[in-house]
Coordinates of C-alpha atoms in Angstrom, one line a residue:
M753 CA 80.7 123.3 100.9
P754 CA 84.3 122.1 101.3
E755 CA 83.4 118.4 100.9
R756 CA 81.9 118.9 97.4
K757 CA 83.9 119.4 94.2
F758 CA 82.2 121.3 91.4
A759 CA 83.2 121.4 87.7
I760 CA 81.5 124.2 85.6
I761 CA 80.9 123.1 82.1
S762 CA 80.2 125.2 79.0
M763 CA 80.1 123.9 75.4
T764 CA 79.0 124.5 71.8
T765 CA 77.1 121.7 70.2
F766 CA 75.2 120.9 67.0
G767 CA 72.4 118.4 66.5
Y768 CA 69.1 118.1 68.3
K769 CA 67.8 115.7 71.0
P770 CA 66.9 112.9 71.0
N771 CA 69.5 112.4 68.2
P772 CA 73.2 112.3 69.0
L773 CA 74.8 115.7 69.7
R774 CA 78.3 116.7 68.6
I775 CA 80.5 118.9 70.8
V776 CA 82.8 121.3 68.9
Q777 CA 83.9 123.6 71.9
L778 CA 84.3 122.7 75.5
I779 CA 85.4 124.5 78.7
I780 CA 85.8 122.8 82.1
S781 CA 86.5 125.1 85.1
K782 CA 86.8 124.2 88.8
L783 CA 85.3 126.1 91.7
K784 CA 87.8 126.6 94.4
G785 CA 86.6 128.6 97.4
E786 CA 85.5 132.0 96.1
Y787 CA 87.4 131.6 92.8
Y788 CA 87.0 129.6 89.7
E789 CA 89.9 128.4 87.6
P790 CA 89.6 127.2 83.9
I791 CA 91.2 123.8 83.9
F792 CA 90.6 122.5 80.4
Q793 CA 89.5 124.2 77.2
T794 CA 89.6 123.0 73.6
N795 CA 88.0 123.0 70.2
I796 CA 86.9 119.5 69.1
N797 CA 86.9 118.0 65.6
P798 CA 83.4 116.4 65.1
E799 CA 84.7 114.4 62.2
E800 CA 81.9 115.8 60.0
R801 CA 81.0 119.1 58.5
I802 CA 79.6 121.7 60.9
P803 CA 76.4 123.6 60.1
N804 CA 76.5 127.2 58.8
Y805 CA 74.8 128.5 61.9
I806 CA 77.7 127.2 64.1
Q807 CA 80.2 128.8 61.8
Q808 CA 78.3 132.2 62.0
K809 CA 77.9 131.9 65.8
T810 CA 81.5 130.9 66.7
G811 CA 83.7 131.7 63.8
L812 CA 84.8 128.1 63.7
T813 CA 85.3 126.5 60.3
D814 CA 85.7 122.9 59.0
T815 CA 89.3 123.7 58.2
L816 CA 90.0 125.1 61.6
L817 CA 88.4 122.1 63.3
L818 CA 90.4 119.6 61.2
N819 CA 93.5 120.6 63.3
A820 CA 91.6 120.2 66.6
P821 CA 91.6 116.9 68.6
T822 CA 88.7 114.5 68.2
F823 CA 86.5 113.7 71.1
S824 CA 88.1 110.2 71.4
E825 CA 91.4 112.0 71.9
V826 CA 90.2 114.2 74.8
A827 CA 87.8 111.7 76.3
D828 CA 90.3 110.5 79.0
T829 CA 91.1 114.1 80.0
I830 CA 87.4 114.9 80.4
L831 CA 86.8 111.9 82.5
R832 CA 89.8 112.6 84.6
E833 CA 88.8 116.2 85.2
L834 CA 85.2 115.3 86.0
D835 CA 86.0 112.4 88.3
D836 CA 84.7 112.9 91.8
H837 CA 83.2 116.2 90.7
I838 CA 79.6 117.5 90.3
L839 CA 78.8 118.8 86.8
V840 CA 77.5 122.4 87.0
G841 CA 76.0 124.2 84.1
H842 CA 73.2 126.4 82.8
N843 CA 70.8 123.8 81.5
A844 CA 73.0 121.0 83.0
S845 CA 70.8 118.2 81.8
F846 CA 71.5 119.2 78.1
L847 CA 75.2 119.5 78.8
H848 CA 75.2 116.0 80.4
Y849 CA 73.2 114.6 77.5
A850 CA 75.8 116.0 75.0
L851 CA 78.6 114.3 76.9
Q852 CA 76.6 111.1 77.0
S853 CA 76.0 111.3 73.2
E854 CA 79.8 111.7 72.6
F855 CA 80.7 108.9 74.9
K856 CA 78.0 106.6 73.6
Y857 CA 79.4 107.3 70.1
L858 CA 82.7 105.8 71.4
G859 CA 80.8 102.8 72.9
Y860 CA 81.0 104.0 76.6
S861 CA 78.4 105.0 79.1
F862 CA 78.7 108.3 80.9
K863 CA 76.8 109.4 84.0
T864 CA 77.8 111.9 86.7
P865 CA 76.0 114.0 89.3
Q866 CA 74.8 117.4 88.0
L867 CA 73.5 120.7 89.2
C868 CA 71.6 123.0 86.9
T869 CA 72.0 126.8 87.6
V870 CA 68.6 127.4 85.9
R871 CA 66.8 125.0 88.3
L872 CA 68.7 126.3 91.3
A873 CA 67.9 129.9 90.4
K874 CA 64.2 129.2 90.1
K875 CA 64.2 127.7 93.5
L876 CA 66.5 130.2 95.2
I877 CA 65.4 133.4 93.3
P878 CA 61.8 132.8 92.5
N879 CA 59.5 135.0 90.4
M880 CA 62.2 136.3 88.0
T881 CA 61.0 137.5 84.6
S882 CA 63.6 135.2 82.9
Y883 CA 66.2 132.7 83.9
E884 CA 68.3 133.0 80.7
L885 CA 71.9 133.7 81.5
P886 CA 72.1 137.3 80.0
Y887 CA 69.1 138.4 82.1
L888 CA 70.3 136.8 85.4
S889 CA 73.7 138.3 84.8
S890 CA 72.2 141.7 84.3
V891 CA 69.9 141.6 87.4
L892 CA 72.6 140.1 89.7
N893 CA 75.3 142.5 88.3
I894 CA 77.5 139.6 86.9
P895 CA 80.0 140.7 84.3
Y896 CA 78.7 139.2 81.0
T897 CA 78.9 140.1 77.3
A898 CA 76.4 138.4 75.0
S899 CA 79.1 137.8 72.3
N900 CA 78.9 134.0 71.8
D901 CA 82.3 133.8 73.6
L902 CA 82.4 130.5 75.6
D903 CA 84.8 132.0 78.0
D904 CA 82.3 134.7 79.0
D905 CA 79.6 132.1 79.4
N906 CA 81.6 129.9 81.6
A907 CA 82.8 132.8 83.8
A908 CA 79.2 134.1 84.2
V909 CA 77.9 130.6 85.1
A910 CA 80.7 130.2 87.7
I911 CA 79.9 133.6 89.3
L912 CA 76.1 132.8 89.2
F913 CA 76.6 129.5 90.9
Q914 CA 78.7 131.1 93.6
R915 CA 75.9 133.6 94.2
L916 CA 73.4 130.8 94.4
I917 CA 75.6 128.9 96.9
L918 CA 75.5 132.0 99.2
L919 CA 71.7 132.2 99.0
D920 CA 71.4 128.5 100.1
N921 CA 72.7 129.1 103.6
D922 CA 71.6 125.8 105.1
E923 CA 72.6 123.8 101.9
M924 CA 69.2 122.2 101.9
V925 CA 68.3 123.1 98.2
I926 CA 71.6 121.9 96.7
S927 CA 71.6 118.8 98.9
K928 CA 68.0 118.0 97.9
F929 CA 68.9 118.3 94.2
L930 CA 71.9 116.0 94.7
E931 CA 69.9 113.3 96.5
P932 CA 70.1 110.1 94.4
K933 CA 66.8 109.0 92.9
A934 CA 65.3 106.0 94.5
E935 CA 65.9 102.8 92.5
K936 CA 62.8 101.5 90.8
E937 CA 61.6 98.2 92.2
N938 CA 62.0 95.3 89.8
I939 CA 58.4 94.0 89.7
A940 CA 57.3 91.8 86.9
P941 CA 53.9 92.5 85.3
K942 CA 51.0 90.3 86.4
N943 CA 51.0 88.3 83.1
I944 CA 54.7 87.4 83.0
A945 CA 56.8 85.3 85.3
Y946 CA 59.8 87.1 86.9
Q947 CA 62.0 84.3 85.7
E948 CA 61.2 85.1 82.1
L949 CA 62.3 88.7 82.5
N950 CA 65.4 87.8 84.4
S951 CA 66.5 85.4 81.7
L952 CA 66.6 88.2 79.1
P953 CA 70.2 88.9 77.8
N954 CA 72.2 92.1 78.4
S955 CA 73.2 92.4 74.8
P956 CA 72.1 94.2 71.6
G957 CA 69.1 92.9 69.7
I958 CA 65.3 93.0 69.2
Y959 CA 62.5 91.9 71.5
K960 CA 58.9 91.0 70.7
F961 CA 56.0 91.4 73.1
Q962 CA 53.3 88.8 72.5
D963 CA 49.7 88.5 73.6
Q964 CA 47.8 85.4 75.0
R965 CA 47.5 83.9 71.5
G966 CA 51.2 84.4 70.8
E967 CA 50.6 87.3 68.4
V968 CA 53.2 90.0 68.3
V969 CA 51.8 93.3 69.7
Y970 CA 55.1 95.2 69.8
V971 CA 58.6 95.0 68.4
G972 CA 61.5 97.0 69.8
K973 CA 65.3 97.2 69.5
A974 CA 67.8 97.7 72.2
K975 CA 71.5 97.9 73.0
D976 CA 70.7 96.0 76.1
I977 CA 67.6 93.9 75.7
K978 CA 67.0 93.2 79.3
K979 CA 67.4 96.8 80.4
R980 CA 65.1 98.1 77.7
V981 CA 62.4 95.6 78.3
L982 CA 62.3 96.3 82.0
S983 CA 62.1 100.1 81.2
H984 CA 58.6 99.4 79.7
F985 CA 57.4 98.0 83.0
Y986 CA 58.8 100.9 84.9
N987 CA 57.0 103.5 82.7
S988 CA 53.8 104.8 84.1
S989 CA 52.4 106.3 81.0
E990 CA 49.0 105.1 79.8
K991 CA 50.4 103.8 76.5
E992 CA 53.0 101.7 78.3
I993 CA 50.6 100.4 80.9
T994 CA 48.2 99.3 78.1
L995 CA 51.1 97.6 76.3
C996 CA 52.4 95.8 79.3
D997 CA 48.8 94.6 80.3
A998 CA 48.5 93.1 76.8
T999 CA 51.8 91.3 77.0
Y1000 CA 52.0 87.6 78.1
H1001 CA 55.3 86.5 76.7
I1002 CA 58.5 88.1 75.5
D1003 CA 60.6 86.7 72.7
F1004 CA 64.0 88.1 71.6
E1005 CA 66.8 87.8 69.1
T1006 CA 70.4 88.9 69.7
T1007 CA 72.1 90.7 66.8
G1008 CA 75.5 91.7 68.1
S1009 CA 75.2 95.3 67.1
E1010 CA 72.7 98.2 67.3
L1011 CA 72.8 98.7 63.6
I1012 CA 71.6 95.2 62.7
A1013 CA 69.1 95.5 65.6
L1014 CA 67.6 98.6 64.0
L1015 CA 67.4 96.9 60.6
R1016 CA 65.8 93.7 62.1
E1017 CA 63.3 95.9 64.0
A1018 CA 62.3 97.7 60.8
D1019 CA 61.9 94.3 59.0
L1020 CA 59.7 92.8 61.6
I1021 CA 57.5 95.8 62.0
D1022 CA 56.9 95.7 58.2
K1023 CA 56.2 92.1 58.2
L1024 CA 54.1 91.7 61.4
D1025 CA 52.4 95.1 61.6
P1026 CA 52.3 95.0 65.4
P1027 CA 49.4 97.2 66.8
F1028 CA 51.5 99.1 69.3
N1029 CA 54.2 100.2 66.8
Y1030 CA 52.9 103.5 65.4
I1031 CA 55.8 105.4 63.9
Q1032 CA 56.8 103.1 61.1
K1033 CA 53.1 102.9 59.9
K1034 CA 53.1 106.4 58.6
S1035 CA 53.2 107.2 54.9
Y1036 CA 56.6 108.7 54.0
V1037 CA 57.6 110.7 51.0
T1038 CA 61.0 110.1 49.2
Y1039 CA 62.7 111.5 46.2
H1040 CA 63.5 109.6 43.0
I1041 CA 65.3 110.4 39.8
V1042 CA 63.0 109.3 37.0
P1043 CA 63.2 109.5 33.2
Q1044 CA 60.5 111.3 31.1
K1045 CA 60.3 112.1 27.3
N1046 CA 59.3 115.5 26.3
R1047 CA 57.3 116.4 23.1
K1048 CA 60.5 116.4 21.1
G1049 CA 61.4 112.9 22.2
I1050 CA 64.2 114.1 24.4
L1051 CA 64.7 111.8 27.4
Q1052 CA 64.8 114.1 30.4
L1053 CA 65.6 113.3 34.1
K1054 CA 63.6 114.9 36.8
I1055 CA 63.3 114.6 40.6
E1056 CA 60.0 113.3 41.6
R1057 CA 58.5 113.4 45.1
R1058 CA 56.2 110.6 45.9
P1059 CA 55.2 108.2 48.7
F1060 CA 57.8 105.5 49.2
E1061 CA 57.2 102.2 47.5
H1062 CA 59.6 99.3 47.9
S1063 CA 61.5 100.3 44.9
P1064 CA 64.6 98.3 43.9
T1065 CA 66.4 101.5 42.8
E1066 CA 68.1 104.2 44.9
I1067 CA 65.8 106.5 46.9
F1068 CA 66.7 109.8 48.4
L1069 CA 65.4 111.0 51.8
K1070 CA 66.1 114.6 51.1
R1071 CA 65.7 116.6 47.9
G1072 CA 69.2 118.0 48.3
D1073 CA 70.6 114.4 48.1
A1074 CA 68.7 113.8 44.9
I1075 CA 70.0 117.1 43.4
K1076 CA 73.6 116.2 44.4
R1077 CA 73.3 112.8 42.6
L1078 CA 71.6 114.4 39.5
L1079 CA 74.5 116.9 39.3
E1080 CA 76.9 114.0 39.4
L1081 CA 75.1 112.3 36.6
T1082 CA 74.9 115.5 34.6
K1083 CA 78.6 116.0 34.7
K1084 CA 79.7 112.4 34.4
F1085 CA 77.6 111.7 31.3
R1086 CA 77.7 115.2 29.7
L1087 CA 74.0 115.7 30.0
C1088 CA 72.3 119.0 29.5
P1089 CA 71.4 120.9 32.7
L1090 CA 68.2 122.1 31.0
Q1091 CA 67.1 118.5 30.4
T1092 CA 68.0 117.4 34.0
G1093 CA 66.1 120.3 35.6
L1094 CA 69.3 121.8 37.2
K1095 CA 68.7 124.9 35.0
S1096 CA 65.3 126.3 34.4
K1097 CA 66.1 129.2 31.9
L1098 CA 64.7 128.6 28.4
G1099 CA 67.0 128.4 25.5
R1100 CA 70.7 127.3 25.4
C1101 CA 72.4 126.4 28.7
T1102 CA 75.5 128.5 29.5
H1103 CA 78.5 126.5 28.4
G1104 CA 80.8 128.5 30.6
E1105 CA 78.9 127.2 33.6
Y1106 CA 78.0 123.7 32.2
N1107 CA 80.7 122.9 29.6
E1108 CA 79.7 119.2 29.6
C1109 CA 76.6 119.8 27.4
D1110 CA 77.1 118.8 23.8
G1111 CA 74.3 121.0 22.5
I1112 CA 71.0 119.1 22.7
C1113 CA 69.4 122.3 23.9
T1114 CA 70.2 124.1 20.6
G1115 CA 69.8 121.1 18.2
E1116 CA 73.6 120.6 17.8
E1117 CA 73.4 117.0 19.2
A1118 CA 71.2 114.2 17.8
I1119 CA 68.3 113.3 20.1
G1120 CA 69.1 109.6 19.7
L1121 CA 72.8 110.1 20.8
Y1122 CA 71.6 112.2 23.8
N1123 CA 69.0 109.7 24.8
E1124 CA 71.6 107.0 24.8
K1125 CA 73.7 109.0 27.3
V1126 CA 70.7 109.4 29.5
E1127 CA 70.1 105.6 29.4
N1128 CA 73.7 105.1 30.4
A1129 CA 73.3 107.5 33.3
L1130 CA 70.2 105.6 34.5
D1131 CA 72.1 102.3 34.2
F1132 CA 74.9 103.8 36.3
L1133 CA 72.4 105.2 38.8
N1134 CA 70.8 101.8 39.3
N1135 CA 73.7 99.4 38.9
E1136 CA 77.1 101.0 39.2
N1137 CA 77.3 102.9 42.5
D1138 CA 77.4 102.3 46.2
N1139 CA 78.4 98.7 46.4
Y1140 CA 79.6 98.2 50.0
A1141 CA 79.4 96.2 53.1
I1142 CA 79.4 97.3 56.8
F1143 CA 81.0 94.9 59.2
E1144 CA 79.9 94.9 62.8
K1145 CA 80.3 92.8 66.0
G1146 CA 78.7 89.4 65.9
R1147 CA 76.4 87.7 68.3
T1148 CA 79.4 85.9 69.7
K1149 CA 83.1 86.5 69.8
E1150 CA 83.6 83.8 67.1
E1151 CA 81.6 85.7 64.4
R1152 CA 81.0 89.1 62.9
G1153 CA 77.9 90.6 61.4
F1154 CA 77.6 92.4 58.1
V1155 CA 75.2 94.6 56.2
L1156 CA 75.2 94.5 52.4
V1157 CA 74.3 97.4 50.0
L1158 CA 74.4 97.0 46.3
H1159 CA 73.8 99.9 43.8
G1160 CA 72.7 102.0 46.7
V1161 CA 70.0 99.5 47.7
Y1162 CA 69.9 97.6 51.0
Q1163 CA 70.1 93.8 50.5
G1164 CA 70.0 92.5 54.0
F1165 CA 72.4 91.4 56.7
G1166 CA 74.1 88.2 57.9
F1167 CA 76.8 86.7 60.1
L1168 CA 80.2 85.3 59.2
D1169 CA 82.4 83.0 61.2
N1170 CA 85.7 84.8 61.9
S1171 CA 87.6 81.8 60.4
Q1172 CA 85.8 82.3 57.0
S1173 CA 87.6 84.1 54.2
V1174 CA 85.4 86.3 51.9
S1175 CA 86.8 86.9 48.4
S1176 CA 83.6 87.4 46.3
L1177 CA 80.1 88.8 46.4
E1178 CA 78.7 85.3 46.3
D1179 CA 80.6 84.4 49.5
L1180 CA 78.6 87.2 51.2
K1181 CA 75.3 86.3 49.6
D1182 CA 75.7 82.7 50.8
M1183 CA 75.5 84.0 54.4
L1184 CA 73.0 86.8 53.7
D1185 CA 69.6 86.9 55.1
P1186 CA 67.8 88.9 52.3
K1187 CA 65.6 91.9 53.5
K1188 CA 63.3 94.4 51.9
H1189 CA 64.7 97.9 50.9
S1190 CA 62.4 100.4 52.6
Y1191 CA 62.2 103.9 53.7
H1192 CA 63.2 103.1 57.2
T1193 CA 66.2 100.9 56.3
A1194 CA 67.4 103.6 53.9
K1195 CA 67.1 106.1 56.7
I1196 CA 68.9 103.8 59.2
I1197 CA 71.8 103.1 56.8
S1198 CA 72.1 106.8 55.7
A1199 CA 72.3 108.0 59.3
Y1200 CA 74.7 105.3 60.2
T1201 CA 77.1 105.9 57.3
Q1202 CA 77.1 109.6 57.9
R1203 CA 78.0 109.0 61.5
N1204 CA 80.5 106.3 60.8
P1205 CA 82.0 106.9 57.3
W1206 CA 85.1 104.8 58.0
K1207 CA 83.1 101.7 58.5
I1208 CA 81.9 101.7 54.9
K1209 CA 83.9 99.0 53.1
P1210 CA 83.5 99.3 49.3
L1211 CA 83.5 95.7 48.0
E1212 CA 86.3 96.1 45.5
T1213 CA 88.6 97.9 47.9
A1214 CA 87.9 95.2 50.5
G1215 CA 89.1 92.6 48.1
I1216 CA 85.6 91.3 47.4
K1217 CA 84.9 90.6 43.7
L1218 CA 81.5 91.6 42.4
F1219 CA 81.5 88.9 39.8

């Protein structure tokens, strides 16, 4: 197939679909006649800690990856090497999705033709017991060592692909797999005029499907409102057909950014309770740090797991996050780990391990003085931490959007004119559209800040006075 250029891709990732994936190792090889040649190989700094299973599988460490280039630094090289090439891989759709995730993270779209050696093998070598790479390599006598070495994987996939090309003598199978999918016809549903769909913007925001009476039946968010709305009418699932048949009008709001679109979607679903929005109606459990006096009158702190209520205090989506915060309070305010549940052994806590304790566990510290420290810790928990804003693109070039979090609690979002100067919290609050702190908004902001830590702007360091 001299007219086609193939790039064999192998990578190591972490994360799970449909969430974004992070690539930490990447190899691109080119198939040239009967030979393949590694063209580009690198470790990639994911700009966040890697899971333990990745460390055990690859031998990579956070320290090692700190010295590796970030994806943004190798993105141009990847695009250049894949230009005018067909992506080939074992489970190519997953590899393609991983690249899409990384490019989406940078704000770019990525799409390239792809061939999956699993699908090709199933078509050209039917009735195999397994189509995993180790098994196929063994049956087809392909050199391969199951050692989690990406070089071995890439070499085995390249040889496997060459064998599959030889089996496809008339090129019909590969040509069939590479045929572009027919474009879906843009047909408006029977209840909505085409002009209404065509007038939707290609920008981030939320959209509302309304019934004959104008009642909202579904709320969605999108990076591209028009594209996302049309995708509902292209979908042939029973759920989507029922939704579209119930829709007579479509309203929308632009938000400038996907983050504010997500938060606005959560707000509207909570307020309007649309019948076709199912996920956010579930009961979710969160973790809270709560005070409780024991029989001796000692004020203890404990982590309590309970259904989320719209609490004005900080909530934790994972128990580990609550434990981390409790450990911080214990150290900062010299609390006793026995009284905060970090240590369960009866008797005195071990001062070698917890030298902050002043002896409430053995009667050396007055209960009143200890309880005052606990009250100070609670005050800090609810009033002195996590005051920050996140600034995003606005709905127009003349403005910017912002999300405000005070004391770990989501306050709402708003939009600022680029010409406006912001020097105090009151300046932000004047432009704020207050919103409810909920499980979903907490989850949205937590995921966003973990993914984009550099976008968190503590108010004081941003020159915004709290008072």
